[in-house]
Short mmCIF file of C-alpha atoms and ligand atoms in Angstrom, two decimals:
data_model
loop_
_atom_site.label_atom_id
_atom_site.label_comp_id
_atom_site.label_asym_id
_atom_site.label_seq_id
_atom_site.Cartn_x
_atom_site.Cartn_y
_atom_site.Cartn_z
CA UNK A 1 32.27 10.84 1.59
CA UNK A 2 35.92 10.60 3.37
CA UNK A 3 36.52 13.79 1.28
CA UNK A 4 34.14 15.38 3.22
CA UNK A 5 34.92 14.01 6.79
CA UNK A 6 38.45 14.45 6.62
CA UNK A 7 37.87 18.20 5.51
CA UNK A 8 35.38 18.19 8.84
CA UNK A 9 38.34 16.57 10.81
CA UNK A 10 40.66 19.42 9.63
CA UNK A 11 38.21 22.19 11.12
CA UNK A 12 38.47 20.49 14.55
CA UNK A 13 42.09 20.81 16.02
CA UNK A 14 42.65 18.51 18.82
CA UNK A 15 39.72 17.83 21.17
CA UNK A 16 38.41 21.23 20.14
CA UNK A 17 35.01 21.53 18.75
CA UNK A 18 33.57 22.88 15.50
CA UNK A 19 30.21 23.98 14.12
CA UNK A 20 29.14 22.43 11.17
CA UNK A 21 26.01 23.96 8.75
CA UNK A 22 25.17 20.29 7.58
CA UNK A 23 22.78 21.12 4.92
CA UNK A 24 24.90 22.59 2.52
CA UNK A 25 27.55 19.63 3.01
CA UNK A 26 25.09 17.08 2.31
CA UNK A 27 23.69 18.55 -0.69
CA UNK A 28 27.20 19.25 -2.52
CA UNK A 29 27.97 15.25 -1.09
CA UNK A 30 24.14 13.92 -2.88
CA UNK A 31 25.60 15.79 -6.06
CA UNK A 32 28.68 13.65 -6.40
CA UNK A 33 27.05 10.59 -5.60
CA UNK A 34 24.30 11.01 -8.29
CA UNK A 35 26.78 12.48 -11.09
CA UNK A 36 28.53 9.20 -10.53
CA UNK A 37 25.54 6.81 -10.32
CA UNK A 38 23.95 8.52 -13.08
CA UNK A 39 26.45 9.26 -15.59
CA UNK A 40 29.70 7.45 -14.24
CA UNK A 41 32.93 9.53 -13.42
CA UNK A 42 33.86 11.38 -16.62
CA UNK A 43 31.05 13.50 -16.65
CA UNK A 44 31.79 15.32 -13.90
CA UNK A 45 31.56 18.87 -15.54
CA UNK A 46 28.36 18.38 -16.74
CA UNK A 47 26.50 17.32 -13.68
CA UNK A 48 28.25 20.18 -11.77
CA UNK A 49 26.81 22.72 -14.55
CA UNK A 50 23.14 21.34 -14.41
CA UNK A 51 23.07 21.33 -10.67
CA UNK A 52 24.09 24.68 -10.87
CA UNK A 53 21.42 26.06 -13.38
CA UNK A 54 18.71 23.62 -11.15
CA UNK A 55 19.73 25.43 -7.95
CA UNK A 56 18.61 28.72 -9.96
CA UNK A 57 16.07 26.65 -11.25
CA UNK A 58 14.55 25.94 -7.90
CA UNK A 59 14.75 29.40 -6.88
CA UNK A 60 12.22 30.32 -9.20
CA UNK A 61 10.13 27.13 -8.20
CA UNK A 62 9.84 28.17 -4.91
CA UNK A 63 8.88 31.59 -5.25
CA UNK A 64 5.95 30.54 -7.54
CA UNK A 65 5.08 27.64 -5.14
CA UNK A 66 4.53 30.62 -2.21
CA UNK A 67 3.04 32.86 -4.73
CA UNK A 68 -0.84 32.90 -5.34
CA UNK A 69 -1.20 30.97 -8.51
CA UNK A 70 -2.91 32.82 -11.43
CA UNK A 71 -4.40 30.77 -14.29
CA UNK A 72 -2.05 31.03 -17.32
CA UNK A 73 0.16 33.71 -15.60
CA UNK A 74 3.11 31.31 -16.55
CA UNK A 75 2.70 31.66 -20.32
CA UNK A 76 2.72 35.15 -19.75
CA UNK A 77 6.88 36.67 -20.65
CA UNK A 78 7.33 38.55 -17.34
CA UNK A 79 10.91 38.95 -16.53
CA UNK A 80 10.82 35.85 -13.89
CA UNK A 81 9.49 33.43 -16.83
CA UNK A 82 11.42 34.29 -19.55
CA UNK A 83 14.84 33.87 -16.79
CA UNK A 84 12.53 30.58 -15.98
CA UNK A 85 12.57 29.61 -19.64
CA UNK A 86 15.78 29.94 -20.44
CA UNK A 87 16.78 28.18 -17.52
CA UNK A 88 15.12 25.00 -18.66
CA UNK A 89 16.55 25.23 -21.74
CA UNK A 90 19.95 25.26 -20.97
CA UNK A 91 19.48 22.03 -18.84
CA UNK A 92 17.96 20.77 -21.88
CA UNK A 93 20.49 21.82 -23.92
CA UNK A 94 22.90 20.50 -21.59
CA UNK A 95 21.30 17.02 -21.15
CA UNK A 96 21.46 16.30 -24.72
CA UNK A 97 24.27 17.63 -25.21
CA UNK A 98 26.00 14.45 -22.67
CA UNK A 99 23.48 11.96 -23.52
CA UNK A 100 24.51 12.72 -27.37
CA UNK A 101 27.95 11.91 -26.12
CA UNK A 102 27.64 9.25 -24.59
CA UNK A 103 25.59 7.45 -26.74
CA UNK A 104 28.27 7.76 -29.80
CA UNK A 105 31.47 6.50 -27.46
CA UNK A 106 28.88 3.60 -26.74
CA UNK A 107 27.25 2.60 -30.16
CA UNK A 108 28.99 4.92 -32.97
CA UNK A 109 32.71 4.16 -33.18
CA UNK A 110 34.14 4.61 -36.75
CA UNK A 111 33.95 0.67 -36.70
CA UNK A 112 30.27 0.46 -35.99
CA UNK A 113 30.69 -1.99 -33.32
CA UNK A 114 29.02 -2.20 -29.72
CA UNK A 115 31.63 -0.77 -27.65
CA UNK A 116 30.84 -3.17 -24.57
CA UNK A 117 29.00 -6.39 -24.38
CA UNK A 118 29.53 -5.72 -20.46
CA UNK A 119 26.58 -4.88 -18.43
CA UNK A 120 25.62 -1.03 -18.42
CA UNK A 121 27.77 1.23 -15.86
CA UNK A 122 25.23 3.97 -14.57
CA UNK A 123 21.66 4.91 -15.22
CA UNK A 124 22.42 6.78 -18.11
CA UNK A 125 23.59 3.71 -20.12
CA UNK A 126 20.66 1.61 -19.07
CA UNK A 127 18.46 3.90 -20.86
CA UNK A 128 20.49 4.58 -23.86
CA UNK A 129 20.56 0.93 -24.19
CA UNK A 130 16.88 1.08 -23.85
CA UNK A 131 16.23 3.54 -26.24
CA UNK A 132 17.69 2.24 -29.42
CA UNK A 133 16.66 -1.43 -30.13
CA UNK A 134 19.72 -1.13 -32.96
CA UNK A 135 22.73 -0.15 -31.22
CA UNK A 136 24.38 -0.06 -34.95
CA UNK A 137 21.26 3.07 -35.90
CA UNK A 138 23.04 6.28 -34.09
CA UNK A 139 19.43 7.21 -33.15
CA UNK A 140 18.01 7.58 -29.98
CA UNK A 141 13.86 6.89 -31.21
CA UNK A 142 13.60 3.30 -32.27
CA UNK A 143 13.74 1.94 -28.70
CA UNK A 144 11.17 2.07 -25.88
CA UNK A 145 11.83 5.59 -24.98
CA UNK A 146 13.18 8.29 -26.66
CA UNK A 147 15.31 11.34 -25.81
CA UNK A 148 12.58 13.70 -24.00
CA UNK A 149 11.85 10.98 -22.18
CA UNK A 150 15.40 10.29 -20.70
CA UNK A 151 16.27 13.72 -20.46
CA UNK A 152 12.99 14.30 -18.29
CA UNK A 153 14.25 11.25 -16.40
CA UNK A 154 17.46 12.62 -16.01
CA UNK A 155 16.07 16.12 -14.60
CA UNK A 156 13.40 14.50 -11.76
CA UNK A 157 16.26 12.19 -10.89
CA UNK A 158 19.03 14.87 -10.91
CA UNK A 159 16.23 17.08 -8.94
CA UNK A 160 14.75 14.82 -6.74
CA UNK A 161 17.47 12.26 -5.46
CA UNK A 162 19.54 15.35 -4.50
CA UNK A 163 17.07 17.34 -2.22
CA UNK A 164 15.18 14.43 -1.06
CA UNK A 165 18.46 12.51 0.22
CA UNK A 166 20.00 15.69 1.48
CA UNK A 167 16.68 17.39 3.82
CA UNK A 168 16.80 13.30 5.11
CA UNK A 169 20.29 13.68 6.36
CA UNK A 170 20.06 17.10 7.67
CA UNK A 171 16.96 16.05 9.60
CA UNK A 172 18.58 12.82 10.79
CA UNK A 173 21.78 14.65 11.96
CA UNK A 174 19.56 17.20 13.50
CA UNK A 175 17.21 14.82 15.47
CA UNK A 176 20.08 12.67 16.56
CA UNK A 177 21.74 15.74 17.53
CA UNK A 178 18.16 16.94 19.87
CA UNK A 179 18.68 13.12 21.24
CA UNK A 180 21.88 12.13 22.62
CA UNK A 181 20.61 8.77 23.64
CA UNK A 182 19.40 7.57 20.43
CA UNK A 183 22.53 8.79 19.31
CA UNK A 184 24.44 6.60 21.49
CA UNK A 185 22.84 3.79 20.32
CA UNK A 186 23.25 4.22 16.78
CA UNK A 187 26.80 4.57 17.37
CA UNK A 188 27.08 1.51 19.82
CA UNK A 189 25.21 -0.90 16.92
CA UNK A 190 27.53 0.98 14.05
CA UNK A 191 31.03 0.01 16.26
CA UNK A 192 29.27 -3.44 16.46
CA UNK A 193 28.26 -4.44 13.11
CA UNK A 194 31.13 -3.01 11.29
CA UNK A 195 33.75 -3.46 13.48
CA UNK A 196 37.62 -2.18 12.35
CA UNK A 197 36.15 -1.48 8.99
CA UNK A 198 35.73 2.71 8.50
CA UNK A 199 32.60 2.90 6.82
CA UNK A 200 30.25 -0.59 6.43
CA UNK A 201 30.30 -2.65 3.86
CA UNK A 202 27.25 -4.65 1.55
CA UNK A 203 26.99 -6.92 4.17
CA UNK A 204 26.56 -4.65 7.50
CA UNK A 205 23.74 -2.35 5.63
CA UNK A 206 21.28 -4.50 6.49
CA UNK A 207 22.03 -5.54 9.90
CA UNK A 208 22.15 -1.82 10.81
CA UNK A 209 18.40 -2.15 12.32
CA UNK A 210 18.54 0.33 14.46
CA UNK A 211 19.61 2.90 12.42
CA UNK A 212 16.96 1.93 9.95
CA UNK A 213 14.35 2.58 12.32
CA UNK A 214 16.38 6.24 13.30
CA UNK A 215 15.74 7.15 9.06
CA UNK A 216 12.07 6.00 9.12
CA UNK A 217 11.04 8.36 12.30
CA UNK A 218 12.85 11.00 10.47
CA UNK A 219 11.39 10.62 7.05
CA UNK A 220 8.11 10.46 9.33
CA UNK A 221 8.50 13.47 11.36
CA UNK A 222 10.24 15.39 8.59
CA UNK A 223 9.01 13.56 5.15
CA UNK A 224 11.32 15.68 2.61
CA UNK A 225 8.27 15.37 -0.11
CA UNK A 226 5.67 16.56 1.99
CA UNK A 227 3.03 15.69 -0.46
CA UNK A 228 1.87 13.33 -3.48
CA UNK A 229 -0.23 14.42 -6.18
CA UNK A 230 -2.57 12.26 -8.37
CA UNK A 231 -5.16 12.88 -11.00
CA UNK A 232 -8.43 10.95 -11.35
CA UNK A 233 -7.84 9.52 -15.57
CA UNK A 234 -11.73 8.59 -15.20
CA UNK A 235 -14.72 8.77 -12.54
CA UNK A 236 -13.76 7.53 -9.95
CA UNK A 237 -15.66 6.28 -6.54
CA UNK A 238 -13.06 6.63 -3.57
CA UNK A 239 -14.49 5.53 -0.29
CA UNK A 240 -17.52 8.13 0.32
CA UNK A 241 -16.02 10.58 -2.26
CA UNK A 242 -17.07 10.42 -6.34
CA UNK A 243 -14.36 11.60 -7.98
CA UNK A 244 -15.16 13.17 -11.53
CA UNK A 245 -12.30 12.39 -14.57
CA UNK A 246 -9.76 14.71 -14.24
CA UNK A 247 -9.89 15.84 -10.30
CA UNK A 248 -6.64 17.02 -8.94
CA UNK A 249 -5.71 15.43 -5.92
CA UNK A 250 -3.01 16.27 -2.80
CA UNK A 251 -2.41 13.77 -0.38
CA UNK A 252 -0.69 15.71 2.28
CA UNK A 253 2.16 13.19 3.31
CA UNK A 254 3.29 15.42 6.46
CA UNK A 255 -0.46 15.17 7.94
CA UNK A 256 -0.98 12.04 7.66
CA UNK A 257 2.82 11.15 9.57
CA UNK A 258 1.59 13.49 12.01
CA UNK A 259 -1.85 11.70 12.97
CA UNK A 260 -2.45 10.70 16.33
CA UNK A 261 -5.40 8.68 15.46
CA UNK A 262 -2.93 6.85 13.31
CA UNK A 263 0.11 6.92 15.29
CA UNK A 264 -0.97 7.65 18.67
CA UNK A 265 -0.65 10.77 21.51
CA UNK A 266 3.38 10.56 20.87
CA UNK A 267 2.74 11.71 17.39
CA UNK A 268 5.07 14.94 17.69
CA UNK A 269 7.86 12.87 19.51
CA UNK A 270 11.12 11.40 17.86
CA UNK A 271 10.72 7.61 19.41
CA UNK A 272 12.24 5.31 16.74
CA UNK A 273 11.43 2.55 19.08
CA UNK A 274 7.52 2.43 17.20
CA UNK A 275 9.52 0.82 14.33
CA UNK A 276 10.60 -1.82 15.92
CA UNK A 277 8.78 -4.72 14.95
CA UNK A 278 8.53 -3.28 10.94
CA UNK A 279 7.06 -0.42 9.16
CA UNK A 280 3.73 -2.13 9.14
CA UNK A 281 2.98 -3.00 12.28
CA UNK A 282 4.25 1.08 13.34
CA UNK A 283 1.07 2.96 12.99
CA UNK A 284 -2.72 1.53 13.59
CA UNK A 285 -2.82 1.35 9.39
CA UNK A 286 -0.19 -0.46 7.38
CA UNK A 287 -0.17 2.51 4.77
CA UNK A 288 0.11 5.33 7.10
CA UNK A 289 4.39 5.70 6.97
CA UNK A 290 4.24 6.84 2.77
CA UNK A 291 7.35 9.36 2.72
CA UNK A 292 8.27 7.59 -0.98
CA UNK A 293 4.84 7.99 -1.81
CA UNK A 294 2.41 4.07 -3.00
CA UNK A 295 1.89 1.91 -5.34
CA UNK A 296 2.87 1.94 -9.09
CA UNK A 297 4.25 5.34 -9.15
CA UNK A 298 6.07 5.27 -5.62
CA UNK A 299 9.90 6.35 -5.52
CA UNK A 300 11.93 4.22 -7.59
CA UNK A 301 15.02 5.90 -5.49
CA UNK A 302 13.95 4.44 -2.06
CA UNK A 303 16.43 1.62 -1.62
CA UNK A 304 19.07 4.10 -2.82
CA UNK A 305 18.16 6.58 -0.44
CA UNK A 306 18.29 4.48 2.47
CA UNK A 307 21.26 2.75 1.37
CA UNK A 308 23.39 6.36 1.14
CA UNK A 309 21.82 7.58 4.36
CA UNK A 310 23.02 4.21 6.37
CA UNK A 311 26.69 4.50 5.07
CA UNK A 312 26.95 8.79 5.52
CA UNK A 313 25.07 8.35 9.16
CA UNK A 314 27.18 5.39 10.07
CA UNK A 315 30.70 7.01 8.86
CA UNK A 316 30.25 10.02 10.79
CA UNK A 317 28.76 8.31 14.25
CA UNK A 318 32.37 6.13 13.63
CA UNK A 319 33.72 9.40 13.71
CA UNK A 320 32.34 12.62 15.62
CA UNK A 321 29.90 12.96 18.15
CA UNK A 322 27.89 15.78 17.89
CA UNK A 323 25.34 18.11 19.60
CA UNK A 324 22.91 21.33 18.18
CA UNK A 325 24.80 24.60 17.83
CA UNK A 326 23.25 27.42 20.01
CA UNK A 327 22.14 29.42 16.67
CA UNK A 328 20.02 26.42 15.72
CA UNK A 329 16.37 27.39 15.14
CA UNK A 330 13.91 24.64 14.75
CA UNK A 331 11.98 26.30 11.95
CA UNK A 332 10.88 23.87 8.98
CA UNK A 333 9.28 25.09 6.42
CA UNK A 334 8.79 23.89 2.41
CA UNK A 335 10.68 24.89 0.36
CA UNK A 336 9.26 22.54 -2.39
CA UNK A 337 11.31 20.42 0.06
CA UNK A 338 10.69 20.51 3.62
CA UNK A 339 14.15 21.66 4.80
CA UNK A 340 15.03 23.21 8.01
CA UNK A 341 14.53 27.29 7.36
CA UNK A 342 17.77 28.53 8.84
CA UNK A 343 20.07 25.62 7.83
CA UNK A 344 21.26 22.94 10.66
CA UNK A 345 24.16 24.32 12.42
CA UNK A 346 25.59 21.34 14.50
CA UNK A 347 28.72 21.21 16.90
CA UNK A 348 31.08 18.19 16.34
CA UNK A 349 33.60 16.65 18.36
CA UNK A 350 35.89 13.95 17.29
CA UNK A 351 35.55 11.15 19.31
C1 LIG B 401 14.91 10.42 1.09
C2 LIG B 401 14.95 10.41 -0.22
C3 LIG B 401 13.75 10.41 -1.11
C4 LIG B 401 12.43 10.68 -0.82
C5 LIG B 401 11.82 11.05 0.52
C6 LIG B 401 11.70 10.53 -2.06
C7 LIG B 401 10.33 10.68 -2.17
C8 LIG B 401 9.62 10.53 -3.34
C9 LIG B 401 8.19 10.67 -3.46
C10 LIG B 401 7.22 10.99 -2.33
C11 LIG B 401 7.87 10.45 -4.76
C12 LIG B 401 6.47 10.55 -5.38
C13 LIG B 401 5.81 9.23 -5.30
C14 LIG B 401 4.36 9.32 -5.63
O1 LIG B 401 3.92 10.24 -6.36
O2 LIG B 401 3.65 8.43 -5.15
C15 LIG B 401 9.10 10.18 -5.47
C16 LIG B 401 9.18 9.91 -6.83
C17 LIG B 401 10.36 9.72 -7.50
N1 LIG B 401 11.63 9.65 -6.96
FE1 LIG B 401 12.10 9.85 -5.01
N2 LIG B 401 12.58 10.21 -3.07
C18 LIG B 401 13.84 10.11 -2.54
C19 LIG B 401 15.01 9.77 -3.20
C20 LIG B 401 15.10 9.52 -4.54
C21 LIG B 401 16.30 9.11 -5.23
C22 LIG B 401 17.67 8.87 -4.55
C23 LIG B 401 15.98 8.99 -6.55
C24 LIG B 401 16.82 8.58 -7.73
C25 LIG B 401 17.95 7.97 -7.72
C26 LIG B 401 14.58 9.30 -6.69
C27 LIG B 401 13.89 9.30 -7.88
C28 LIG B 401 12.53 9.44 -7.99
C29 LIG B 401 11.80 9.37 -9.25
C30 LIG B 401 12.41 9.16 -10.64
C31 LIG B 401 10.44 9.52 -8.95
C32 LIG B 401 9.26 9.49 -9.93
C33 LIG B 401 8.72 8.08 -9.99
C34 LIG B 401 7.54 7.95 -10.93
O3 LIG B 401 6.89 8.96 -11.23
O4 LIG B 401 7.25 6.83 -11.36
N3 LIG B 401 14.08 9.62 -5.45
N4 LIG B 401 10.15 10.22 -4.60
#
């Protein structure tokens, strides 16, 4: 994270200013911090390489997401699935390929002994550990899960933690950007609560309330996942609807954050201020605000997410002020994400 703001502080010379396309700095910032939280510092090569094949990955995503979809057209080897396929299977390939790694420098030394008795490091390590219920077996299947499931773990993670966290700071830079007084006040509570220190520490995350309420009236204006999906597994009765076994169902996050019935007639408006007293008591229901999805199956990256997006909002309001760039066009659109459609050019001045 200072990498990145001192590089921005280079681009501004003196009191000068500089436009900054956010986006593209906060993805590249979401794929360090989940290389390291996932698979610790060594592995640094590998991450890069399978966020480069997912970025190609999600390419093809998105053009079948806009595309009409034809039933069992992706079986079919057109030119786009067979580049598709292969794709997947060099992440594959790739994912074992670490995790295979990794699991020998923990459990297979020549000695046969567990290399650590220490806790594990990253999230890779807590489910080798998980897999193999004999650390001194170099086998990955007589555990809980085995190694399709943590590589599938790996790829929604690797996927999802990096888009999802990145569209939430873009938006938040951009809103706080559209509204200089919010910003303010952000910045006034960040000086406050963290004092001489240049970025905040365990302690200050949580007294950073205002801020807090800044990320929820983003995720709800701008909810990165902009729907859930959820399949009945048997008949189901849900309110006035009878749900037969096996109905497909989209619960269309974005419409419901953008219910006046639920939220009131200053739906459309960025007014963090409806936060105040807790994300219950926000909207007229308690489960309207949902951008991590409910219930069993809800985001297990939320606390993560919010945590990251406190400490990269806070470091730069410590930092810059900052202002939209007259090319910025409010367009957003999903692209499997809901990301602004022209990027987020943004003009910042040190302070
Ligand atoms: C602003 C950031 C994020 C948003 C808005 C977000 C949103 C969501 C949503 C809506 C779901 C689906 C929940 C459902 O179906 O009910 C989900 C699932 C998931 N998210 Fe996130 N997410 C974010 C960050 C992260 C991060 C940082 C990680 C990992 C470190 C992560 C990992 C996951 C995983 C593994 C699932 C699947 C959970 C399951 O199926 O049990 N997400 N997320």
């Amino acid at each position: 994270m200072k990498d990145m703001l001192t590089k921005w502080s280079s681009k501004i010379s003196n009191d000068d200013k500089m436009e900054i396309e956010v986006s593209k700095w906060f993805v590249r910032l979401l794929e360090d911090v989940i290389i390291h939280a996932l698979f610790g510092r060594n592995y640094e090569e590998y991450g890069k390489f399978i966020f480069k094949l997912q970025a190609q990955q999600k390419v093809y995503a998105t053009k079948a997401y806009e595309q009409i979809s034809i039933p069992g057209y992706r079986f079919l080897p057109t030119k786009k699935n067979i580049i598709a396929w292969r794709l997947e299977r060099d992440v594959r390939k790739t994912f074992m390929k670490l995790i295979e790694h990794r699991r020998k420098r923990l459990y297979c030394r020549d000695d046969h002994d567990i290399q650590t008795e220490d806790g594990p490091k990253d999230l890779l390590e807590v489910m080798i550990k998980t897999s193999s219920t004999n650390p001194n077996i170099c086998s990955l299947s007589t555990g809980i899960i085995n190694i399709d499931e943590i590589i599938d773990e790996c790829k929604t993670i690797f996927f999802a933690a990096k888009y999802s966290t990145s569209n939430m700071l873009t938006w938040t830079t951009v809103l706080l950007a559209m509204n200089p007084h919010w910003q303010e006040l952000a910045r006034d509570e960040v000086f406050k609560v963290c004092g001489a220190r240049d970025a905040p520490s365990k302690d200050d995350i949580p007294k950073l309330s205002t801020l807090g309420m800044i990320l929820n009236e983003s995720l709800r204006l701008y909810p990165p996942v902009a729907a859930a999906i959820r399949q009945a597994k048997m008949d189901t009765k849900l309110g006035g609807l009878n749900l037969p076994k096996g109905t497909e169902l989209l619960i269309p996050i974005i419409g419901i954050h953008h219910d006046s019935t639920l939220w009131g007639e200053d739906v459309n408006e960025f007014n963090p201020a409806r936060f105040a007293h807790g994300v219950a008591q926000a909207a007229k229901s308690p489960m309207a605000f949902m951008p991590f999805g409910l219930g069993a199956r809800h985001c297990i990256g939320q606390n993560l997410a919010i945590i990251e997006a406190k400490v990269v909002m806070s470091m730069i309001l410590m930092r810059f002020s900052f202002q939209l760039a007259p090319t910025y066009r409010h367009a957003p659109a999903i692209r499997l994400f809901l990301c602004p459609q022209h990027g987020a050019p943004i003009i910042f001045q040190k302070l």
